[in-house]
Structures are given as structure tokens and as C-alpha cells.
mmCIF file of C-alpha atoms in Angstrom:
data_model
loop_
_atom_site.group_PDB
_atom_site.id
_atom_site.type_symbol
_atom_site.label_atom_id
_atom_site.label_comp_id
_atom_site.label_asym_id
_atom_site.label_seq_id
_atom_site.Cartn_x
_atom_site.Cartn_y
_atom_site.Cartn_z
ATOM 1 C CA UNK A 28 7.007 -7.884 -29.068
ATOM 2 C CA UNK A 29 3.161 -8.305 -29.349
ATOM 3 C CA UNK A 30 2.259 -4.487 -29.139
ATOM 4 C CA UNK A 31 -0.735 -5.783 -27.783
ATOM 5 C CA UNK A 32 -2.209 -5.212 -24.452
ATOM 6 C CA UNK A 33 -2.035 -8.519 -22.926
ATOM 7 C CA UNK A 34 -3.470 -8.417 -19.169
ATOM 8 C CA UNK A 35 -6.925 -7.376 -20.429
ATOM 9 C CA UNK A 36 -7.434 -11.131 -22.235
ATOM 10 C CA UNK A 37 -5.876 -12.507 -19.332
ATOM 11 C CA UNK A 38 -8.348 -10.802 -16.918
ATOM 12 C CA UNK A 39 -11.118 -11.660 -19.298
ATOM 13 C CA UNK A 40 -10.245 -15.095 -19.546
ATOM 14 C CA UNK A 41 -9.836 -15.722 -15.532
ATOM 15 C CA UNK A 42 -12.956 -13.539 -14.555
ATOM 16 C CA UNK A 43 -15.140 -16.424 -13.044
ATOM 17 C CA UNK A 44 -12.127 -16.934 -11.040
ATOM 18 C CA UNK A 45 -11.086 -14.064 -9.810
ATOM 19 C CA UNK A 46 -14.776 -13.151 -9.287
ATOM 20 C CA UNK A 47 -15.094 -16.223 -6.915
ATOM 21 C CA UNK A 48 -11.668 -15.751 -5.061
ATOM 22 C CA UNK A 49 -13.155 -11.905 -4.537
ATOM 23 C CA UNK A 50 -16.383 -12.932 -3.261
ATOM 24 C CA UNK A 51 -14.387 -15.432 -0.897
ATOM 25 C CA UNK A 52 -11.864 -12.827 -0.056
ATOM 26 C CA UNK A 53 -15.016 -10.486 0.993
ATOM 27 C CA UNK A 54 -16.963 -12.919 2.945
ATOM 28 C CA UNK A 55 -13.643 -14.871 4.760
ATOM 29 C CA UNK A 56 -12.820 -11.433 5.875
ATOM 30 C CA UNK A 57 -15.831 -11.552 8.486
ATOM 31 C CA UNK A 58 -16.939 -15.039 9.037
ATOM 32 C CA UNK A 59 -17.181 -15.937 12.347
ATOM 33 C CA UNK A 60 -18.324 -12.417 13.341
ATOM 34 C CA UNK A 61 -21.953 -11.511 14.937
ATOM 35 C CA UNK A 62 -22.472 -8.915 12.896
ATOM 36 C CA UNK A 63 -20.625 -10.029 9.257
ATOM 37 C CA UNK A 64 -20.242 -8.225 6.618
ATOM 38 C CA UNK A 65 -22.328 -5.412 8.405
ATOM 39 C CA UNK A 66 -18.610 -4.550 9.383
ATOM 40 C CA UNK A 67 -18.097 -3.348 6.154
ATOM 41 C CA UNK A 68 -20.489 -0.398 6.294
ATOM 42 C CA UNK A 69 -20.096 -0.094 10.470
ATOM 43 C CA UNK A 70 -16.046 0.808 10.035
ATOM 44 C CA UNK A 71 -16.444 3.988 7.841
ATOM 45 C CA UNK A 72 -19.802 5.208 9.473
ATOM 46 C CA UNK A 73 -17.559 4.891 12.994
ATOM 47 C CA UNK A 74 -14.298 6.836 11.172
ATOM 48 C CA UNK A 75 -16.499 9.760 9.492
ATOM 49 C CA UNK A 76 -18.656 10.191 12.716
ATOM 50 C CA UNK A 77 -14.983 10.569 14.761
ATOM 51 C CA UNK A 78 -13.654 12.743 12.050
ATOM 52 C CA UNK A 79 -16.743 15.080 12.262
ATOM 53 C CA UNK A 80 -16.890 15.279 15.881
ATOM 54 C CA UNK A 81 -12.917 16.452 16.297
ATOM 55 C CA UNK A 82 -12.864 18.562 13.571
ATOM 56 C CA UNK A 83 -16.556 20.152 14.867
ATOM 57 C CA UNK A 84 -15.132 20.301 18.130
ATOM 58 C CA UNK A 85 -11.812 20.012 18.941
ATOM 59 C CA UNK A 86 -10.151 22.043 15.882
ATOM 60 C CA UNK A 87 -13.097 23.884 14.666
ATOM 61 C CA UNK A 88 -11.963 23.141 11.147
ATOM 62 C CA UNK A 89 -14.298 24.657 8.028
ATOM 63 C CA UNK A 90 -13.277 23.514 4.208
ATOM 64 C CA UNK A 91 -12.861 26.409 1.827
ATOM 65 C CA UNK A 92 -16.051 26.921 -0.457
ATOM 66 C CA UNK A 93 -18.294 24.624 1.708
ATOM 67 C CA UNK A 94 -18.778 27.181 5.014
ATOM 68 C CA UNK A 95 -22.433 26.522 4.634
ATOM 69 C CA UNK A 96 -22.209 22.914 5.655
ATOM 70 C CA UNK A 97 -19.487 23.926 8.335
ATOM 71 C CA UNK A 98 -17.594 20.930 10.187
ATOM 72 C CA UNK A 99 -19.801 18.014 8.210
ATOM 73 C CA UNK A 100 -18.295 19.709 5.161
ATOM 74 C CA UNK A 101 -14.913 19.638 6.345
ATOM 75 C CA UNK A 102 -15.112 15.788 7.370
ATOM 76 C CA UNK A 103 -16.954 14.820 4.220
ATOM 77 C CA UNK A 104 -13.923 16.660 1.966
ATOM 78 C CA UNK A 105 -11.208 14.413 4.147
ATOM 79 C CA UNK A 106 -13.114 10.980 4.188
ATOM 80 C CA UNK A 107 -13.551 11.639 0.555
ATOM 81 C CA UNK A 108 -9.444 11.939 0.082
ATOM 82 C CA UNK A 109 -9.212 9.055 2.489
ATOM 83 C CA UNK A 110 -11.397 6.538 0.487
ATOM 84 C CA UNK A 111 -9.227 6.805 -2.153
ATOM 85 C CA UNK A 112 -5.952 6.683 -0.022
ATOM 86 C CA UNK A 113 -7.319 3.499 1.697
ATOM 87 C CA UNK A 114 -8.125 1.886 -1.858
ATOM 88 C CA UNK A 115 -4.729 2.273 -2.933
ATOM 89 C CA UNK A 116 -2.921 1.468 0.194
ATOM 90 C CA UNK A 117 -4.529 -1.522 0.998
ATOM 91 C CA UNK A 118 -3.226 -2.964 -2.531
ATOM 92 C CA UNK A 119 0.125 -1.904 -1.772
ATOM 93 C CA UNK A 120 0.422 -2.596 2.008
ATOM 94 C CA UNK A 121 -0.811 -6.442 0.945
ATOM 95 C CA UNK A 122 0.967 -6.900 -2.374
ATOM 96 C CA UNK A 123 4.667 -7.725 -1.336
ATOM 97 C CA UNK A 124 3.225 -10.875 0.345
ATOM 98 C CA UNK A 125 0.512 -12.050 -2.267
ATOM 99 C CA UNK A 126 2.673 -14.631 -3.457
ATOM 100 C CA UNK A 127 4.962 -15.228 -0.899
ATOM 101 C CA UNK A 128 2.086 -16.207 1.726
ATOM 102 C CA UNK A 129 0.934 -18.758 -1.078
ATOM 103 C CA UNK A 130 3.446 -20.624 -2.286
ATOM 104 C CA UNK A 131 1.504 -23.636 -3.128
ATOM 105 C CA UNK A 132 0.019 -21.567 -5.820
ATOM 106 C CA UNK A 133 3.320 -21.410 -6.967
ATOM 107 C CA UNK A 134 4.608 -25.138 -7.002
ATOM 108 C CA UNK A 135 1.962 -27.506 -6.610
ATOM 109 C CA UNK A 136 -0.515 -26.657 -8.750
ATOM 110 C CA UNK A 137 -0.991 -24.611 -12.029
ATOM 111 C CA UNK A 138 -2.512 -21.246 -11.070
ATOM 112 C CA UNK A 139 -2.450 -17.784 -13.168
ATOM 113 C CA UNK A 140 -0.543 -15.862 -9.963
ATOM 114 C CA UNK A 141 -1.332 -12.415 -11.534
ATOM 115 C CA UNK A 142 -5.007 -13.175 -10.458
ATOM 116 C CA UNK A 143 -3.624 -12.799 -6.790
ATOM 117 C CA UNK A 144 -3.268 -9.022 -7.357
ATOM 118 C CA UNK A 145 -6.976 -8.645 -8.902
ATOM 119 C CA UNK A 146 -8.466 -10.344 -5.984
ATOM 120 C CA UNK A 147 -6.672 -7.784 -3.990
ATOM 121 C CA UNK A 148 -7.905 -4.684 -5.580
ATOM 122 C CA UNK A 149 -11.532 -6.280 -6.018
ATOM 123 C CA UNK A 150 -11.604 -6.447 -2.169
ATOM 124 C CA UNK A 151 -10.229 -2.841 -2.076
ATOM 125 C CA UNK A 152 -12.411 -1.614 -4.257
ATOM 126 C CA UNK A 153 -15.371 -3.245 -2.660
ATOM 127 C CA UNK A 154 -14.777 -1.664 0.825
ATOM 128 C CA UNK A 155 -14.354 1.633 -0.808
ATOM 129 C CA UNK A 156 -17.732 1.587 -2.443
ATOM 130 C CA UNK A 157 -19.348 0.737 1.240
ATOM 131 C CA UNK A 158 -17.208 3.931 2.398
ATOM 132 C CA UNK A 159 -18.634 5.765 -0.132
ATOM 133 C CA UNK A 160 -22.138 4.689 0.667
ATOM 134 C CA UNK A 161 -21.792 6.408 4.014
ATOM 135 C CA UNK A 162 -19.825 9.165 2.440
ATOM 136 C CA UNK A 163 -23.314 10.010 -0.151
ATOM 137 C CA UNK A 164 -25.541 9.707 3.490
ATOM 138 C CA UNK A 165 -23.575 11.976 4.999
ATOM 139 C CA UNK A 166 -23.636 14.402 1.891
ATOM 140 C CA UNK A 167 -27.367 14.035 1.904
ATOM 141 C CA UNK A 168 -27.209 15.266 5.311
ATOM 142 C CA UNK A 169 -24.992 18.057 4.796
ATOM 143 C CA UNK A 170 -26.169 19.469 1.713
ATOM 144 C CA UNK A 171 -29.628 17.430 1.050
ATOM 145 C CA UNK A 172 -28.611 16.542 -2.430
ATOM 146 C CA UNK A 173 -26.062 14.504 -3.993
ATOM 147 C CA UNK A 174 -24.334 16.117 -7.251
ATOM 148 C CA UNK A 175 -25.268 14.194 -10.602
ATOM 149 C CA UNK A 176 -21.387 14.585 -11.687
ATOM 150 C CA UNK A 177 -20.751 11.534 -9.068
ATOM 151 C CA UNK A 178 -21.652 9.469 -12.560
ATOM 152 C CA UNK A 179 -18.136 10.665 -13.583
ATOM 153 C CA UNK A 180 -16.927 9.078 -10.133
ATOM 154 C CA UNK A 181 -15.925 5.255 -12.340
ATOM 155 C CA UNK A 182 -14.031 7.216 -14.947
ATOM 156 C CA UNK A 183 -12.296 9.301 -12.162
ATOM 157 C CA UNK A 184 -11.100 5.992 -10.278
ATOM 158 C CA UNK A 185 -10.356 3.970 -13.222
ATOM 159 C CA UNK A 186 -6.541 5.417 -13.330
ATOM 160 C CA UNK A 187 -6.366 4.508 -9.344
ATOM 161 C CA UNK A 188 -7.588 0.958 -9.759
ATOM 162 C CA UNK A 189 -5.210 0.584 -12.914
ATOM 163 C CA UNK A 190 -2.492 2.162 -11.174
ATOM 164 C CA UNK A 191 -3.318 0.003 -7.865
ATOM 165 C CA UNK A 192 -3.271 -3.024 -9.795
ATOM 166 C CA UNK A 193 -0.082 -1.989 -11.598
ATOM 167 C CA UNK A 194 1.667 -1.919 -8.199
ATOM 168 C CA UNK A 195 0.469 -4.805 -6.795
ATOM 169 C CA UNK A 196 1.817 -7.059 -9.554
ATOM 170 C CA UNK A 197 5.206 -5.075 -9.414
ATOM 171 C CA UNK A 198 5.268 -4.930 -5.565
ATOM 172 C CA UNK A 199 4.154 -8.956 -5.488
ATOM 173 C CA UNK A 200 7.043 -9.920 -7.739
ATOM 174 C CA UNK A 201 9.461 -7.916 -6.276
ATOM 175 C CA UNK A 202 8.485 -9.186 -2.734
ATOM 176 C CA UNK A 203 9.479 -12.407 -3.863
ATOM 177 C CA UNK A 204 13.084 -11.687 -4.254
ATOM 178 C CA UNK A 205 13.476 -8.700 -1.885
ATOM 179 C CA UNK A 206 11.614 -9.425 1.654
ATOM 180 C CA UNK A 207 12.608 -5.804 2.990
ATOM 181 C CA UNK A 208 9.650 -4.580 0.231
ATOM 182 C CA UNK A 209 7.232 -4.903 2.498
ATOM 183 C CA UNK A 210 8.416 -2.935 5.318
ATOM 184 C CA UNK A 211 9.772 0.124 3.187
ATOM 185 C CA UNK A 212 6.121 0.031 1.699
ATOM 186 C CA UNK A 213 4.687 0.401 5.040
ATOM 187 C CA UNK A 214 6.858 3.179 6.049
ATOM 188 C CA UNK A 215 6.330 4.465 2.352
ATOM 189 C CA UNK A 216 2.299 4.313 2.625
ATOM 190 C CA UNK A 217 2.698 6.454 5.817
ATOM 191 C CA UNK A 218 4.823 9.068 4.293
ATOM 192 C CA UNK A 219 2.467 9.222 1.357
ATOM 193 C CA UNK A 220 -0.900 9.883 3.492
ATOM 194 C CA UNK A 221 0.674 13.185 4.991
ATOM 195 C CA UNK A 222 2.022 13.898 1.293
ATOM 196 C CA UNK A 223 -1.175 13.724 0.089
ATOM 197 C CA UNK A 224 -3.866 16.359 -0.228
ATOM 198 C CA UNK A 225 -6.207 14.186 2.464
ATOM 199 C CA UNK A 226 -6.054 16.976 5.515
ATOM 200 C CA UNK A 227 -6.150 19.808 3.246
ATOM 201 C CA UNK A 228 -6.787 20.925 -0.303
ATOM 202 C CA UNK A 229 -4.280 21.727 -2.549
ATOM 203 C CA UNK A 230 -5.267 25.101 -2.837
ATOM 204 C CA UNK A 231 -4.505 25.851 0.469
ATOM 205 C CA UNK A 232 -0.620 25.209 -0.155
ATOM 206 C CA UNK A 233 1.626 28.364 -0.852
ATOM 207 C CA UNK A 234 1.934 28.280 -4.760
ATOM 208 C CA UNK A 235 5.822 27.215 -4.573
ATOM 209 C CA UNK A 236 4.698 24.047 -2.870
ATOM 210 C CA UNK A 237 1.361 23.033 -5.264
ATOM 211 C CA UNK A 238 3.747 21.460 -8.026
ATOM 212 C CA UNK A 239 5.660 19.593 -5.628
ATOM 213 C CA UNK A 240 2.557 17.884 -4.220
ATOM 214 C CA UNK A 241 1.014 17.449 -7.668
ATOM 215 C CA UNK A 242 4.081 15.134 -8.717
ATOM 216 C CA UNK A 243 2.098 12.630 -5.942
ATOM 217 C CA UNK A 244 -0.496 10.436 -8.643
ATOM 218 C CA UNK A 245 -2.966 10.003 -5.810
ATOM 219 C CA UNK A 246 -3.104 13.963 -5.073
ATOM 220 C CA UNK A 247 -4.642 14.140 -8.435
ATOM 221 C CA UNK A 248 -7.008 11.104 -7.918
ATOM 222 C CA UNK A 249 -8.030 13.056 -4.310
ATOM 223 C CA UNK A 250 -8.777 16.419 -5.961
ATOM 224 C CA UNK A 251 -10.758 14.875 -9.154
ATOM 225 C CA UNK A 252 -12.995 12.784 -6.534
ATOM 226 C CA UNK A 253 -13.692 15.915 -4.543
ATOM 227 C CA UNK A 254 -14.960 17.404 -7.728
ATOM 228 C CA UNK A 255 -17.362 15.025 -8.823
ATOM 229 C CA UNK A 256 -18.661 13.375 -5.812
ATOM 230 C CA UNK A 257 -18.484 16.690 -3.293
ATOM 231 C CA UNK A 258 -18.377 20.034 -5.105
ATOM 232 C CA UNK A 259 -20.369 19.268 -8.095
ATOM 233 C CA UNK A 260 -17.948 19.875 -10.739
ATOM 234 C CA UNK A 261 -17.175 18.032 -14.132
ATOM 235 C CA UNK A 262 -13.743 16.312 -13.944
ATOM 236 C CA UNK A 263 -10.440 17.358 -15.738
ATOM 237 C CA UNK A 264 -10.287 15.921 -19.069
ATOM 238 C CA UNK A 265 -6.487 15.544 -19.089
ATOM 239 C CA UNK A 266 -6.541 13.829 -16.198
ATOM 240 C CA UNK A 267 -9.388 11.069 -17.463
ATOM 241 C CA UNK A 268 -7.260 10.888 -20.844
ATOM 242 C CA UNK A 269 -3.410 10.629 -19.615
ATOM 243 C CA UNK A 270 -4.095 9.265 -16.345
ATOM 244 C CA UNK A 271 -5.901 6.242 -18.033
ATOM 245 C CA UNK A 272 -3.288 5.767 -20.836
ATOM 246 C CA UNK A 273 -0.220 5.880 -18.652
ATOM 247 C CA UNK A 274 -2.002 3.217 -15.907
ATOM 248 C CA UNK A 275 -2.988 1.012 -18.853
ATOM 249 C CA UNK A 276 0.870 0.949 -19.981
ATOM 250 C CA UNK A 277 1.666 0.414 -16.349
ATOM 251 C CA UNK A 278 -0.281 -2.590 -16.284
ATOM 252 C CA UNK A 279 0.895 -4.013 -19.458
ATOM 253 C CA UNK A 280 4.486 -3.290 -18.043
ATOM 254 C CA UNK A 281 4.145 -4.652 -14.541
ATOM 255 C CA UNK A 282 2.102 -7.669 -15.604
ATOM 256 C CA UNK A 283 4.424 -8.795 -18.579
ATOM 257 C CA UNK A 284 7.339 -8.154 -15.777
ATOM 258 C CA UNK A 285 5.562 -10.639 -13.533
ATOM 259 C CA UNK A 286 4.950 -13.244 -16.570
ATOM 260 C CA UNK A 287 8.455 -13.159 -16.889
ATOM 261 C CA UNK A 288 9.845 -13.540 -13.281
ATOM 262 C CA UNK A 289 7.398 -15.944 -11.938
ATOM 263 C CA UNK A 290 9.396 -18.839 -14.066
ATOM 264 C CA UNK A 291 11.848 -18.185 -11.017
ATOM 265 C CA UNK A 292 9.476 -18.133 -7.668
ATOM 266 C CA UNK A 293 9.569 -21.952 -7.668
ATOM 267 C CA UNK A 294 13.641 -21.619 -6.849
ATOM 268 C CA UNK A 295 13.090 -18.972 -4.005
ATOM 269 C CA UNK A 296 10.432 -20.283 -2.261
#
């Protein structure tokens, strides 16, 4: 078995195809609408405005350590967690139908099927970045500054992006043979949302429950995102190193699994 990573070379070889399809996916999502791609900014802005109103006027919520920002600080921390969760959930929910909904790519033309997941992840990353822009604007309003530690965010999100890609390859391949995967993922994502520290920090939980929620990989990404994007604290080096290595291996395993199983796709579809 070849011990070298195959998927980075494959992605580089098809980089132009990946870029063009991702661009088409993003623009096609808003084609025909009056405001066009501006919706990618309006939607997260509306979400953050609603969260700020609900938690400031209804729940009177505060986030520990950010009392000076008031309820807006709570909404900012909540939204930072949602950006991470939405990136992963968008990839996971779409993954089981990626190959099933494109049978022509399997039957009629020679097409690198692994690129479909890359396009899905690229689309999710674009919308995560637009949401991040809105988050930073609200940080300027609340704190009058943006922490320099934000520069660590690409490295903090690298395990998230690689993990989303690995899950997408795995689920898209499994979705061809097991059509129930899509339903199971929908239920699982709803459960994962409330088992992730989106609406609360991990430190708010009793000590006996914290190790259990730390098993959730998204919990680490969410906490580290808040550290560098909101709190102005450097990320944990073990997270960056171990998380990147694990997700690289997960990508390679899922990529090779897709390459082996795609020979049977035409018979099933």
C-alpha cells in the first residue's frame, strides 16, 4: 500500500475544475434573486440581529468574562459557535446525496467524483467566511477592536475543513448503497447541535460532564475559534498539531475508500 498521501495530489491536479465548480455552485445558489450574492451577507446579519435581540431582551443572558459587552457579547460568542457548526453541518447534510443526485457523472463521463465533496466544502467555507465578516463587524461595535489572534483562525479551522471533507467523502460513498444515511444524518446533526458548546461555554458545565462533551470534535473547534476570534487568546498547540494530523489521516482513508467503492456506483445507480 502506498504510504504517501494521495488526496492532496489529486486535489491539486483538479484544482481548476474544483474552483470553477465551486464558483458555479455559489453563484447558482442566488441566481435569479434580486439581491444576488448579497444574501450571503444578509442572512447571517439577520441571524445575529435576532440572536442579539432574543438574548438581550428575552433571556437577559450574559457570557462569563465579557460582561462589559453585555448581551451583545453573548450573541457574538453564540454566533462564533454557529459559524463552525454550520460549516460542518452543511457539508454533512449534503454529502449522502452528492453522488446519488449526479448519476451522469458516474455513468456517462470520466469525472473525478471526489471533487463533488470538495465543491460542497468550498461552498460551505465561503458562507462561513461571509458570516465571519459579520461577526467581526459586531465585535468592532461591542469591543471597538478585533484581536490580532484572529490570524490563527486558518490553522484553527484547518482540522474542521479537513474533517468536513473526510466526512463528506465517507458519507457520499455510503449514501450510494444505503439511502437511509441521509435521514440518519439529519437526526444526528440536530442532536449534535445541542451537544456542542454553541449556546454555552464548556466551562459552564459541571466538571463531570465536561470530558463527555470534549469527545465531540466540534467542541474543540468551537472553543478554539472563540479563543482566537473573540477572546484574543492563542490557540492550544496540541489541538493544532493532533487535530491536523488526525483529520489528514481521516481524509486519506475516506478518499481511498471512495476510490475503491466508486467502481460499484454505476451498478447501483
